[in-house]
CSV table of C-alpha atoms in Angstrom, one decimal:
chain,number,residue,atom,x,y,z
A,26,MET,CA,176.7,64.8,145.8
A,27,ASN,CA,177.7,62.0,143.5
A,28,TYR,CA,175.1,59.4,142.5
A,29,LEU,CA,175.8,55.7,140.9
A,30,ILE,CA,173.3,53.5,139.2
A,31,GLY,CA,172.9,50.0,139.6
A,32,THR,CA,171.1,47.5,137.1
A,33,ASP,CA,170.2,43.9,137.5
A,34,ILE,CA,168.2,42.3,134.1
A,35,GLY,CA,166.5,39.3,135.6
A,36,THR,CA,165.1,36.2,134.6
A,37,SER,CA,161.6,37.7,135.0
A,38,GLY,CA,162.1,41.5,135.9
A,39,THR,CA,164.8,44.6,135.4
A,40,LYS,CA,165.5,46.4,138.7
A,41,THR,CA,167.4,49.5,138.9
A,42,ILE,CA,168.9,51.7,142.1
A,43,VAL,CA,169.9,55.0,142.5
A,44,MET,CA,172.5,55.2,145.5
A,45,ASP,CA,175.0,57.8,146.7
A,46,THR,CA,178.7,57.1,147.5
A,47,GLN,CA,178.1,57.2,150.7
A,48,GLY,CA,176.0,54.0,150.3
A,49,ASN,CA,172.4,55.4,150.9
A,50,LEU,CA,169.5,54.0,148.6
A,51,ILE,CA,167.7,56.7,146.8
A,52,ALA,CA,165.2,55.4,144.4
A,53,SER,CA,164.6,52.4,142.8
A,54,ASP,CA,162.1,50.7,140.1
A,55,LEU,CA,161.1,47.4,138.2
A,56,GLU,CA,160.1,46.3,135.4
A,57,GLU,CA,158.5,43.3,134.9
A,58,TYR,CA,158.3,40.7,132.0
A,59,ASP,CA,157.8,36.9,131.0
A,60,VAL,CA,159.8,34.0,130.1
A,61,LEU,CA,158.6,32.1,126.2
A,62,THR,CA,158.2,28.7,127.2
A,63,PRO,CA,157.6,27.2,123.7
A,64,HIS,CA,157.9,23.3,124.3
A,65,ALA,CA,158.6,21.7,127.5
A,66,LEU,CA,161.8,22.2,128.9
A,67,TRP,CA,162.2,25.2,126.6
A,68,ALA,CA,163.2,28.8,127.9
A,69,GLU,CA,164.0,31.5,126.1
A,70,GLN,CA,163.7,35.7,125.5
A,71,TRP,CA,163.7,38.4,123.1
A,72,PRO,CA,166.9,40.7,124.1
A,73,ASP,CA,164.4,43.8,122.8
A,74,VAL,CA,162.6,42.9,126.2
A,75,TRP,CA,165.7,43.6,127.9
A,76,VAL,CA,166.7,46.7,126.4
A,77,SER,CA,163.3,48.6,127.0
A,78,ALA,CA,163.1,47.1,130.3
A,79,THR,CA,166.5,48.8,131.2
A,80,GLU,CA,165.7,52.0,130.0
A,81,ARG,CA,163.1,52.5,131.1
A,82,SER,CA,164.1,51.6,134.4
A,83,ILE,CA,166.8,53.5,134.5
A,84,ARG,CA,164.7,56.5,133.8
A,85,ARG,CA,162.0,56.1,136.3
A,86,ALA,CA,165.0,55.6,138.9
A,87,PHE,CA,166.4,58.5,138.2
A,88,GLU,CA,163.3,60.6,138.0
A,89,LYS,CA,162.1,59.3,141.5
A,90,ALA,CA,165.5,60.3,142.7
A,91,ALA,CA,165.1,64.0,141.7
A,92,ILE,CA,168.7,64.4,141.2
A,93,ARG,CA,170.7,66.3,138.4
A,94,ALA,CA,172.1,64.2,135.3
A,95,GLY,CA,175.1,65.4,135.8
A,96,GLU,CA,175.4,64.2,139.3
A,97,VAL,CA,175.4,60.6,138.3
A,98,LYS,CA,179.3,59.4,137.6
A,99,GLY,CA,178.7,55.7,136.4
A,100,ILE,CA,176.2,52.8,135.9
A,101,CYS,CA,176.8,49.4,136.1
A,102,ILE,CA,174.7,46.4,134.1
A,103,SER,CA,174.9,43.1,135.9
A,104,GLY,CA,172.3,40.0,134.3
A,105,LEU,CA,170.9,36.4,134.2
A,106,TYR,CA,172.8,34.0,132.8
A,107,GLY,CA,172.2,34.4,129.4
A,108,GLY,CA,172.7,30.6,128.3
A,109,SER,CA,173.6,30.8,125.0
A,110,GLY,CA,173.8,34.1,124.4
A,111,ILE,CA,172.2,36.0,122.4
A,112,PRO,CA,172.7,35.1,118.5
A,113,LEU,CA,173.1,38.9,116.6
A,114,ASP,CA,173.6,39.1,112.4
A,115,ARG,CA,176.5,41.4,111.1
A,116,ASN,CA,174.1,44.5,112.0
A,117,MET,CA,174.0,43.5,115.7
A,118,GLU,CA,170.8,42.6,115.8
A,119,PRO,CA,168.9,39.8,117.1
A,120,VAL,CA,168.7,36.3,114.9
A,121,ARG,CA,166.5,34.5,117.3
A,122,PRO,CA,165.8,34.7,120.9
A,123,CYS,CA,168.2,33.9,123.4
A,124,LEU,CA,168.3,30.0,125.5
A,125,ILE,CA,168.3,31.3,128.7
A,126,TRP,CA,169.9,29.5,132.1
A,127,MET,CA,166.9,27.2,132.7
A,128,ASP,CA,166.5,26.0,129.1
A,129,ARG,CA,167.1,22.6,129.2
A,130,ARG,CA,166.9,21.2,125.5
A,131,ALA,CA,170.4,20.5,124.4
A,132,GLY,CA,170.5,16.9,126.0
A,133,LYS,CA,171.8,15.7,122.8
A,134,GLN,CA,174.3,18.4,122.3
A,135,GLN,CA,176.1,17.1,125.9
A,136,GLN,CA,175.6,13.7,124.8
A,137,TRP,CA,177.8,14.8,121.5
A,138,VAL,CA,180.1,16.3,123.7
A,139,LEU,CA,180.7,13.6,126.2
A,140,GLU,CA,181.0,11.3,123.0
A,141,HIS,CA,183.2,13.0,121.0
A,142,ILE,CA,185.7,15.3,123.3
A,143,GLY,CA,184.8,13.6,127.1
A,144,ALA,CA,183.6,15.1,130.5
A,145,GLN,CA,187.6,14.8,132.0
A,146,LYS,CA,188.6,16.9,128.8
A,147,ILE,CA,185.9,19.7,128.9
A,148,HIS,CA,186.6,19.5,132.8
A,149,GLU,CA,190.2,20.4,132.1
A,150,VAL,CA,189.8,23.0,130.5
A,151,SER,CA,186.6,24.9,132.0
A,152,HIS,CA,186.5,23.4,135.3
A,153,ASN,CA,182.9,22.6,134.1
A,154,GLY,CA,181.4,19.6,133.0
A,155,THR,CA,178.8,18.7,130.6
A,156,ASP,CA,174.9,20.0,130.9
A,157,PRO,CA,172.2,21.3,128.6
A,158,TYR,CA,172.4,24.0,131.8
A,159,TYR,CA,175.6,25.4,129.9
A,160,GLY,CA,175.9,28.1,127.0
A,161,TYR,CA,178.4,26.0,124.9
A,162,THR,CA,175.7,23.0,124.4
A,163,LYS,CA,173.3,25.6,123.6
A,164,ILE,CA,175.3,27.3,121.1
A,165,LEU,CA,175.6,23.9,119.7
A,166,TRP,CA,172.1,23.3,119.9
A,167,ILE,CA,171.2,26.4,117.4
A,168,LYS,CA,173.9,25.1,115.3
A,169,ASP,CA,172.5,21.6,114.9
A,170,ASN,CA,169.0,22.2,114.8
A,171,GLU,CA,168.5,25.8,112.9
A,172,PRO,CA,171.0,25.8,110.0
A,173,GLU,CA,169.8,29.3,108.6
A,174,ASN,CA,169.5,31.1,112.1
A,175,TRP,CA,173.3,29.4,112.0
A,176,ALA,CA,174.7,31.0,109.3
A,177,LYS,CA,173.0,34.6,109.9
A,178,THR,CA,175.4,34.3,113.3
A,179,LYS,CA,178.2,36.4,113.6
A,180,LEU,CA,178.4,37.0,117.3
A,181,PHE,CA,176.8,36.0,120.5
A,182,LEU,CA,176.7,38.3,123.5
A,183,PRO,CA,175.5,37.8,127.2
A,184,PRO,CA,172.4,39.6,128.1
A,185,ASN,CA,174.4,42.4,130.2
A,186,ALA,CA,177.1,42.8,127.5
A,187,TYR,CA,174.2,43.4,124.5
A,188,VAL,CA,172.3,45.5,126.9
A,189,ILE,CA,176.0,47.7,127.3
A,190,TYR,CA,175.8,47.5,123.9
A,191,LYS,CA,172.7,49.1,123.1
A,192,LEU,CA,173.3,52.1,125.1
A,193,THR,CA,177.1,52.5,124.3
A,194,GLY,CA,178.0,51.5,121.0
A,195,LYS,CA,181.2,49.2,122.5
A,196,VAL,CA,181.2,45.7,122.5
A,197,ALA,CA,183.1,43.6,125.4
A,198,VAL,CA,182.0,40.7,127.9
A,199,ASP,CA,183.0,40.6,131.6
A,200,TYR,CA,185.1,37.6,132.7
A,201,SER,CA,182.1,36.0,135.3
A,202,SER,CA,180.0,36.0,131.9
A,203,ALA,CA,182.2,34.7,129.9
A,204,GLY,CA,183.2,31.6,132.3
A,205,ASN,CA,179.7,30.7,133.1
A,206,ILE,CA,179.0,29.7,129.4
A,207,GLY,CA,181.0,26.8,130.5
A,208,GLY,CA,183.1,24.3,127.9
A,209,ILE,CA,185.2,26.6,125.2
A,210,PHE,CA,186.2,29.3,127.8
A,211,ASP,CA,189.8,28.0,129.5
A,212,GLU,CA,189.2,28.6,133.3
A,213,GLU,CA,192.8,29.0,133.7
A,214,LYS,CA,194.1,31.0,131.0
A,215,ARG,CA,190.9,33.0,131.2
A,216,CYS,CA,190.3,33.4,127.6
A,217,TRP,CA,188.4,31.5,124.7
A,218,SER,CA,189.7,28.3,124.3
A,219,THR,CA,190.7,27.6,120.3
A,220,GLU,CA,190.9,24.1,120.6
A,221,MET,CA,187.6,23.7,122.5
A,222,LEU,CA,185.9,26.1,120.1
A,223,ASP,CA,187.1,24.1,116.9
A,224,ALA,CA,186.5,20.4,118.4
A,225,MET,CA,182.8,22.2,118.9
A,226,GLY,CA,182.9,23.4,115.1
A,227,ILE,CA,182.3,26.8,116.8
A,228,PRO,CA,184.0,29.8,115.0
A,229,ARG,CA,186.2,32.4,117.4
A,230,SER,CA,185.0,35.2,116.0
A,231,MET,CA,181.5,34.0,117.0
A,232,MET,CA,182.7,34.8,120.4
A,233,PRO,CA,183.3,38.8,122.1
A,234,GLU,CA,186.9,39.7,121.6
A,235,GLN,CA,187.2,41.9,124.7
A,236,ILE,CA,187.0,40.3,128.0
A,237,VAL,CA,187.3,43.1,131.0
A,238,GLU,CA,186.6,42.8,134.5
A,239,SER,CA,183.6,43.7,136.0
A,240,SER,CA,184.2,47.3,137.0
A,241,ALA,CA,185.9,47.9,133.7
A,242,VAL,CA,184.1,51.0,131.8
A,243,VAL,CA,183.3,49.7,128.8
A,244,GLY,CA,181.9,53.0,127.4
A,245,GLY,CA,179.8,56.3,127.9
A,246,LEU,CA,176.3,56.6,126.8
A,247,THR,CA,175.3,57.5,123.2
A,248,GLU,CA,173.9,60.6,122.8
A,249,SER,CA,170.5,58.5,121.5
A,250,ALA,CA,170.5,56.3,124.6
A,251,ALA,CA,171.5,59.7,127.4
A,252,SER,CA,168.3,60.8,125.6
A,253,LYS,CA,166.2,58.1,126.7
A,254,LEU,CA,167.7,57.8,129.7
A,255,GLY,CA,167.5,61.4,130.9
A,256,LEU,CA,171.4,60.9,132.1
A,257,CYS,CA,174.2,62.8,130.4
A,258,SER,CA,176.2,61.8,126.9
A,259,GLY,CA,179.2,59.7,127.7
A,260,THR,CA,178.0,58.8,131.3
A,261,PRO,CA,180.4,56.0,132.3
A,262,VAL,CA,179.0,52.0,131.4
A,263,CYS,CA,180.5,49.8,133.2
A,264,ALA,CA,180.9,45.7,132.5
A,265,GLY,CA,178.8,44.0,135.4
A,266,GLY,CA,178.3,40.0,135.5
A,267,VAL,CA,176.3,37.7,136.3
A,268,ASP,CA,173.7,38.6,139.1
A,269,CYS,CA,174.7,36.0,141.6
A,270,VAL,CA,178.2,36.9,141.1
A,271,VAL,CA,177.8,40.5,142.1
A,272,ALA,CA,175.4,39.8,144.2
A,273,THR,CA,177.8,37.8,145.9
A,274,LEU,CA,180.3,40.9,145.8
A,275,GLY,CA,177.6,43.4,147.1
A,276,LEU,CA,177.5,41.3,150.4
A,277,GLY,CA,181.5,42.7,151.2
A,278,VAL,CA,183.1,39.6,149.9
A,279,PHE,CA,186.0,41.0,148.0
A,280,GLU,CA,188.7,37.8,149.6
A,281,PRO,CA,188.6,34.2,149.0
A,282,GLY,CA,187.5,31.5,151.6
A,283,ARG,CA,184.1,33.2,152.3
A,284,TYR,CA,181.0,31.0,151.7
A,285,VAL,CA,177.7,32.2,150.7
A,286,ALA,CA,174.3,30.9,150.4
A,287,ALA,CA,172.0,32.9,148.2
A,288,ILE,CA,168.7,31.6,148.7
A,289,GLY,CA,165.5,33.0,146.7
A,290,THR,CA,163.7,31.5,144.0
A,291,SER,CA,166.6,29.3,143.6
A,292,MET,CA,169.6,28.5,145.3
A,293,CYS,CA,173.1,29.7,144.6
A,294,ALA,CA,175.4,28.6,147.0
A,295,ALA,CA,179.1,29.5,146.4
A,296,LEU,CA,182.8,29.7,148.1
A,297,VAL,CA,185.0,32.3,146.4
A,298,HIS,CA,188.4,31.5,146.0
A,299,ASP,CA,192.0,31.6,144.7
A,300,GLN,CA,193.0,28.3,144.6
A,301,PRO,CA,191.8,25.1,142.8
A,302,LEU,CA,189.5,23.1,144.2
A,303,HIS,CA,188.8,19.6,143.6
A,304,ALA,CA,184.8,20.4,143.7
A,305,LYS,CA,182.3,17.5,143.0
A,306,GLY,CA,179.9,18.6,140.1
A,307,LEU,CA,180.0,22.7,140.8
A,308,ILE,CA,179.3,25.7,138.1
A,309,GLU,CA,182.7,27.5,137.9
A,310,MET,CA,183.7,30.7,136.7
A,311,PRO,CA,185.8,33.9,137.6
A,312,TYR,CA,184.9,36.1,140.0
A,313,THR,CA,183.3,39.9,139.6
A,314,PHE,CA,186.2,41.4,141.7
A,315,ASP,CA,190.3,40.7,140.5
A,316,SER,CA,188.9,38.2,138.1
A,317,LYS,CA,192.1,37.1,137.1
A,318,HIS,CA,192.7,35.5,140.7
A,319,LEU,CA,189.6,34.6,142.0
A,320,SER,CA,187.0,32.5,140.9
A,321,TYR,CA,183.6,31.9,141.9
A,322,SER,CA,181.9,28.2,142.4
A,323,PHE,CA,178.5,27.4,142.9
A,324,GLY,CA,175.8,24.8,143.7
A,325,GLY,CA,172.7,25.8,142.0
A,326,ALA,CA,169.5,24.3,143.4
A,327,ALA,CA,166.8,24.8,140.9
A,328,THR,CA,164.5,25.3,143.3
A,329,ALA,CA,164.3,26.7,146.7
A,330,GLY,CA,162.2,29.7,147.7
A,331,ALA,CA,159.7,28.3,144.6
A,332,LEU,CA,159.2,25.0,146.9
A,333,VAL,CA,157.8,27.0,149.8
A,334,LYS,CA,155.4,28.9,147.5
A,335,TRP,CA,154.1,26.3,145.8
A,336,PHE,CA,153.6,24.9,149.4
A,337,ARG,CA,151.6,28.1,150.6
A,338,ASP,CA,149.6,28.5,147.3
A,339,ASN,CA,148.6,24.9,147.6
A,340,PHE,CA,147.9,24.2,151.1
A,341,ALA,CA,147.5,27.4,152.8
A,342,GLN,CA,145.1,29.3,150.6
A,343,THR,CA,142.6,30.0,153.5
A,344,GLU,CA,145.8,31.7,155.1
A,345,LYS,CA,146.9,33.6,152.2
A,346,GLN,CA,143.3,35.0,151.4
A,347,ALA,CA,143.7,36.4,155.2
A,348,GLU,CA,147.1,37.9,154.2
A,349,GLU,CA,145.7,39.5,151.1
A,350,GLN,CA,142.7,41.3,153.3
A,351,GLY,CA,145.6,42.9,155.9
A,352,GLY,CA,145.7,39.9,158.2
A,353,GLU,CA,149.2,37.9,159.3
A,354,SER,CA,151.7,36.5,156.8
A,355,ALA,CA,150.9,32.9,155.2
A,356,TYR,CA,154.3,32.3,155.4
A,357,LYS,CA,154.5,33.2,159.2
A,358,VAL,CA,151.3,31.2,160.5
A,359,LEU,CA,153.2,28.0,159.2
A,360,ASP,CA,156.4,29.0,160.6
A,361,LEU,CA,155.1,29.3,163.7
A,362,GLU,CA,152.9,25.9,163.5
A,363,ALA,CA,156.5,24.2,161.9
A,364,GLU,CA,158.6,25.4,164.9
A,365,LYS,CA,156.4,23.6,167.5
A,366,LEU,CA,157.8,20.6,166.1
A,367,ASN,CA,160.7,18.1,166.0
A,368,PRO,CA,164.2,18.3,163.7
A,369,GLY,CA,163.1,15.8,161.5
A,370,SER,CA,159.5,17.0,160.8
A,371,GLY,CA,158.1,13.6,162.2
A,372,GLY,CA,159.9,11.0,160.0
A,373,LEU,CA,160.0,12.8,156.7
A,374,ILE,CA,162.0,13.2,153.9
A,375,VAL,CA,161.8,15.7,150.5
A,376,LEU,CA,163.0,15.7,148.0
A,377,PRO,CA,163.0,19.1,146.6
A,378,TYR,CA,164.1,18.5,143.0
A,379,PHE,CA,160.5,19.6,141.6
A,380,MET,CA,162.1,21.4,138.4
A,381,GLY,CA,164.8,18.6,137.9
A,382,GLU,CA,168.0,19.9,139.8
A,383,ARG,CA,171.4,21.8,138.5
A,384,SER,CA,174.5,21.6,140.7
A,385,PRO,CA,175.6,19.3,142.1
A,386,VAL,CA,173.2,16.6,141.3
A,387,TRP,CA,172.7,17.3,137.3
A,388,ASP,CA,169.5,15.7,136.4
A,389,THR,CA,166.7,16.7,134.3
A,390,ASN,CA,164.9,13.9,135.4
A,391,ALA,CA,164.9,14.5,139.1
A,392,ARG,CA,161.8,14.4,140.8
A,393,GLY,CA,159.9,15.8,144.0
A,394,LEU,CA,159.3,13.1,146.8
A,395,VAL,CA,157.8,13.8,150.1
A,396,LEU,CA,158.8,9.8,152.1
A,397,GLY,CA,157.7,8.8,155.0
A,398,LEU,CA,154.0,10.0,155.3
A,399,SER,CA,151.8,8.5,157.5
A,400,LEU,CA,147.9,9.1,159.1
A,401,ASN,CA,149.6,11.2,162.3
A,402,HIS,CA,151.5,14.0,160.1
A,403,THR,CA,149.6,17.2,160.0
A,404,ARG,CA,150.5,20.3,157.2
A,405,ALA,CA,152.7,21.7,159.5
A,406,HIS,CA,155.0,18.3,159.3
A,407,VAL,CA,155.0,18.5,155.6
A,408,TYR,CA,155.5,22.3,155.4
A,409,ARG,CA,158.7,21.7,157.9
A,410,ALA,CA,160.3,19.4,155.8
A,411,PHE,CA,160.4,21.6,152.9
A,412,LEU,CA,162.1,23.9,155.1
A,413,GLU,CA,164.5,20.8,155.8
A,414,ALA,CA,165.1,19.8,152.5
A,415,ILE,CA,166.2,23.2,151.2
A,416,ALA,CA,168.9,23.1,153.9
A,417,TYR,CA,169.9,19.4,152.9
A,418,SER,CA,170.4,20.5,149.8
A,419,LEU,CA,172.8,23.3,150.9
A,420,ARG,CA,174.8,21.1,153.2
A,421,HIS,CA,175.1,19.0,149.8
A,422,SER,CA,176.4,21.9,147.9
A,423,MET,CA,178.8,22.5,150.7
A,424,GLU,CA,180.1,19.3,150.9
A,425,SER,CA,180.7,19.4,146.9
A,426,THR,CA,183.7,22.1,147.9
A,427,ASN,CA,185.6,19.2,149.4
A,428,THR,CA,186.7,22.6,151.1
A,429,ASP,CA,187.6,23.7,155.3
A,430,LEU,CA,184.4,26.3,155.1
A,431,GLY,CA,185.8,27.5,158.7
A,432,ASP,CA,182.9,28.3,161.2
A,433,GLN,CA,180.6,30.5,159.5
A,434,ILE,CA,178.7,31.3,156.4
A,435,ILE,CA,176.6,33.9,155.3
A,436,VAL,CA,173.2,33.6,154.2
A,437,ALA,CA,171.0,35.9,152.0
A,438,GLY,CA,167.9,36.3,150.5
A,439,GLY,CA,164.1,36.1,150.8
A,440,VAL,CA,165.3,32.7,153.3
A,441,THR,CA,166.5,35.3,155.7
A,442,ARG,CA,162.9,36.6,156.7
A,443,SER,CA,162.1,33.3,158.3
A,444,ARG,CA,163.4,32.9,162.0
A,445,ILE,CA,163.0,29.2,162.3
A,446,TRP,CA,164.5,28.4,158.5
A,447,ARG,CA,167.4,30.3,159.2
A,448,GLN,CA,168.0,27.7,162.4
A,449,ILE,CA,167.1,24.9,160.3
A,450,ILE,CA,169.8,25.8,158.1
A,451,ALA,CA,172.3,26.2,160.7
A,452,ASP,CA,171.3,23.4,162.9
A,453,VAL,CA,171.1,21.0,159.3
A,454,THR,CA,174.8,22.2,158.1
A,455,GLY,CA,176.2,22.6,161.5
A,456,HIS,CA,177.5,26.1,160.7
A,457,THR,CA,177.1,29.7,162.6
A,458,ILE,CA,175.5,31.6,159.9
A,459,VAL,CA,175.2,35.2,159.7
A,460,CYS,CA,172.9,37.0,157.5
A,461,PRO,CA,172.6,41.1,156.4
A,462,ALA,CA,171.0,43.2,158.4
A,463,ASN,CA,169.4,44.7,154.6
A,464,ASP,CA,168.1,43.1,151.9
A,465,VAL,CA,171.0,42.6,149.2
A,466,GLU,CA,170.5,41.9,145.4
A,467,ALA,CA,172.8,42.3,142.6
A,468,ASN,CA,171.9,46.1,142.3
A,469,LEU,CA,173.8,46.6,145.4
A,470,GLY,CA,177.0,45.1,143.3
A,471,ASP,CA,176.6,46.8,140.6
A,472,VAL,CA,176.6,50.2,142.3
A,473,ILE,CA,179.7,48.7,144.2
A,474,LEU,CA,181.4,48.3,140.8
A,475,ALA,CA,180.3,51.0,138.7
A,476,GLY,CA,181.8,53.4,142.0
A,477,LEU,CA,184.7,50.8,141.8
A,478,GLY,CA,185.2,51.5,137.5
A,479,THR,CA,184.6,55.6,137.8
A,480,GLY,CA,187.0,55.6,141.3
A,481,CYS,CA,184.4,57.4,143.0
A,482,LEU,CA,184.8,54.1,145.6
A,483,THR,CA,187.4,52.1,147.1
A,484,SER,CA,187.0,48.7,148.1
A,485,ASP,CA,187.6,49.7,151.5
A,486,GLU,CA,185.4,52.4,151.7
A,487,VAL,CA,182.3,49.8,149.9
A,488,LYS,CA,183.4,46.9,152.6
A,489,LYS,CA,181.5,48.9,155.0
A,490,TRP,CA,178.3,49.4,153.9
A,491,GLN,CA,176.9,45.7,154.5
A,492,THR,CA,176.4,45.5,157.8
A,493,MET,CA,175.8,41.9,159.1
A,494,GLY,CA,173.0,40.5,161.7
A,495,LYS,CA,173.6,38.9,164.9
A,496,GLU,CA,175.4,35.4,164.7
A,497,ILE,CA,173.2,32.4,164.7
A,498,PRO,CA,174.8,29.1,166.0
A,499,CYS,CA,174.0,25.5,165.4
A,500,ASN,CA,172.4,23.9,168.2
A,501,LYS,CA,174.8,20.4,168.3
A,502,GLU,CA,172.1,18.1,169.9
A,503,ARG,CA,169.4,19.3,166.7
A,504,HIS,CA,172.7,18.6,164.5
A,505,GLU,CA,172.9,14.9,165.2
A,506,ILE,CA,169.8,14.3,164.5
A,507,TYR,CA,169.7,16.0,160.9
A,508,ASN,CA,172.8,14.1,160.4
A,509,LYS,CA,170.5,11.0,160.2
A,510,TYR,CA,167.7,12.0,158.1
A,511,TYR,CA,170.6,13.8,155.7
A,512,ALA,CA,172.3,10.4,155.0
A,513,VAL,CA,168.9,9.4,154.2
A,514,TYR,CA,168.4,12.5,152.1
A,515,ARG,CA,171.4,11.7,150.1
A,516,SER,CA,170.7,8.2,149.9
A,517,VAL,CA,166.9,8.1,148.8
A,518,TYR,CA,168.0,9.5,145.4
A,519,GLU,CA,170.7,7.2,144.5
A,520,ASP,CA,168.1,4.4,145.3
A,521,LEU,CA,164.9,6.2,143.0
A,522,LYS,CA,167.0,7.7,140.2
A,523,GLY,CA,166.3,5.0,137.8
A,524,ASP,CA,162.4,5.5,138.7
A,525,MET,CA,162.7,9.0,138.2
A,526,ALA,CA,164.1,8.9,135.0
A,527,ARG,CA,161.8,6.0,133.8
A,528,MET,CA,158.5,8.1,135.0
A,529,ALA,CA,160.0,11.5,133.4
A,530,ALA,CA,159.8,9.1,130.2
A,531,PHE,CA,155.7,9.2,130.7
A,532,ASP,CA,155.5,12.6,130.2
A,533,GLN,CA,157.4,12.6,126.8
């Protein structure tokens, strides 16, 4: 039997799975770690944490699988969106921690880009916008604020590319990771934009020379790396990509026109397409399959599952304690209470911007809000309004594609475990939704890419791996009710965003 390894470097942990080439999960392992937040709105990580976590995770998963090293035919590594990328010196050692996706410190650099280059030019080249989210603004922050580190920096590499370098000694970046940097990547030509690099004063030599397909074999394991992992020297390692994009491939999306909402702690709701989108405020990058022709455009809500977790931890502590002692899931208790209520939660609207908001709102100052409270409302009303808020956020992202998404969308992630939440999403969006029968993460996409890159698998074979559950149709009557609430949801933020900005200034 032949086996493949898929490793995903996440924000809070690195997970590895071992699968056979028939699509059976053999073993898995998770190595957890923390994010550094030295100041408000800062978020960074030392890359050696990712390297050691990857090594330990792969070795332990391989040991659990109880297979022979020679039976492992390939490895693929995906990773979190690494923001700036890791600044490396001439010896390929990190100069400073990596400014990851959630870091928001580059506000002044965003303003400089708007004033000196312009949003229209940035979008024309990269199909992306100007915001501290993007890697190119974070790179400029290092350039402006840390001249000593800037002078030492010879190359920027995304997290997965750096770990692959440490395992193989080879340097390459996949198309999705390059495109997600935004600004300095030419989305049409699929290469670095010399024009934008020059305009921002970023040397071309700081960007990886080799940009490859996500399934491409970057190199084989060095003897040293193989020894640490317990695998054979020369085992092929494939390029991988940005985790949310790789996860979409894991759902069996190989053609344009499919819309996928992955809703976990945050939300990535995306359309895979082969034609230009006239989208508003979405993030675009090359897709992880057929990267030169397919693109992935997504709306990235900063908080989704994180909101219901916050609600549970603060307003269902008794139920949580009972769960910890072997009782019913606190989420299930809350769901059952909410199911008894009508759409609209008795006249409540929640704005889910508890950590600012990314695409398509793009407002660091956006804040959470519960509107419409009265003495008649209960915990169940507020909880249901939280579930509805994430569905409204998804609908906003869907509408921002300015594209006919068809009748059916795929919804994956932790949300799929909630019967009421699945139905709310269908009723709010007006689409039939279908969920994967099994939990899907980026690791499955990694295994698929490793199989494609090494020739162990074909796309036709892996398309059969993912099975979908029963369709959940939209209830038209409830959809009409939600249309009224959604209109208020959209207008409330516009009416209050100036006040939100003023309140955000109070905390500075």
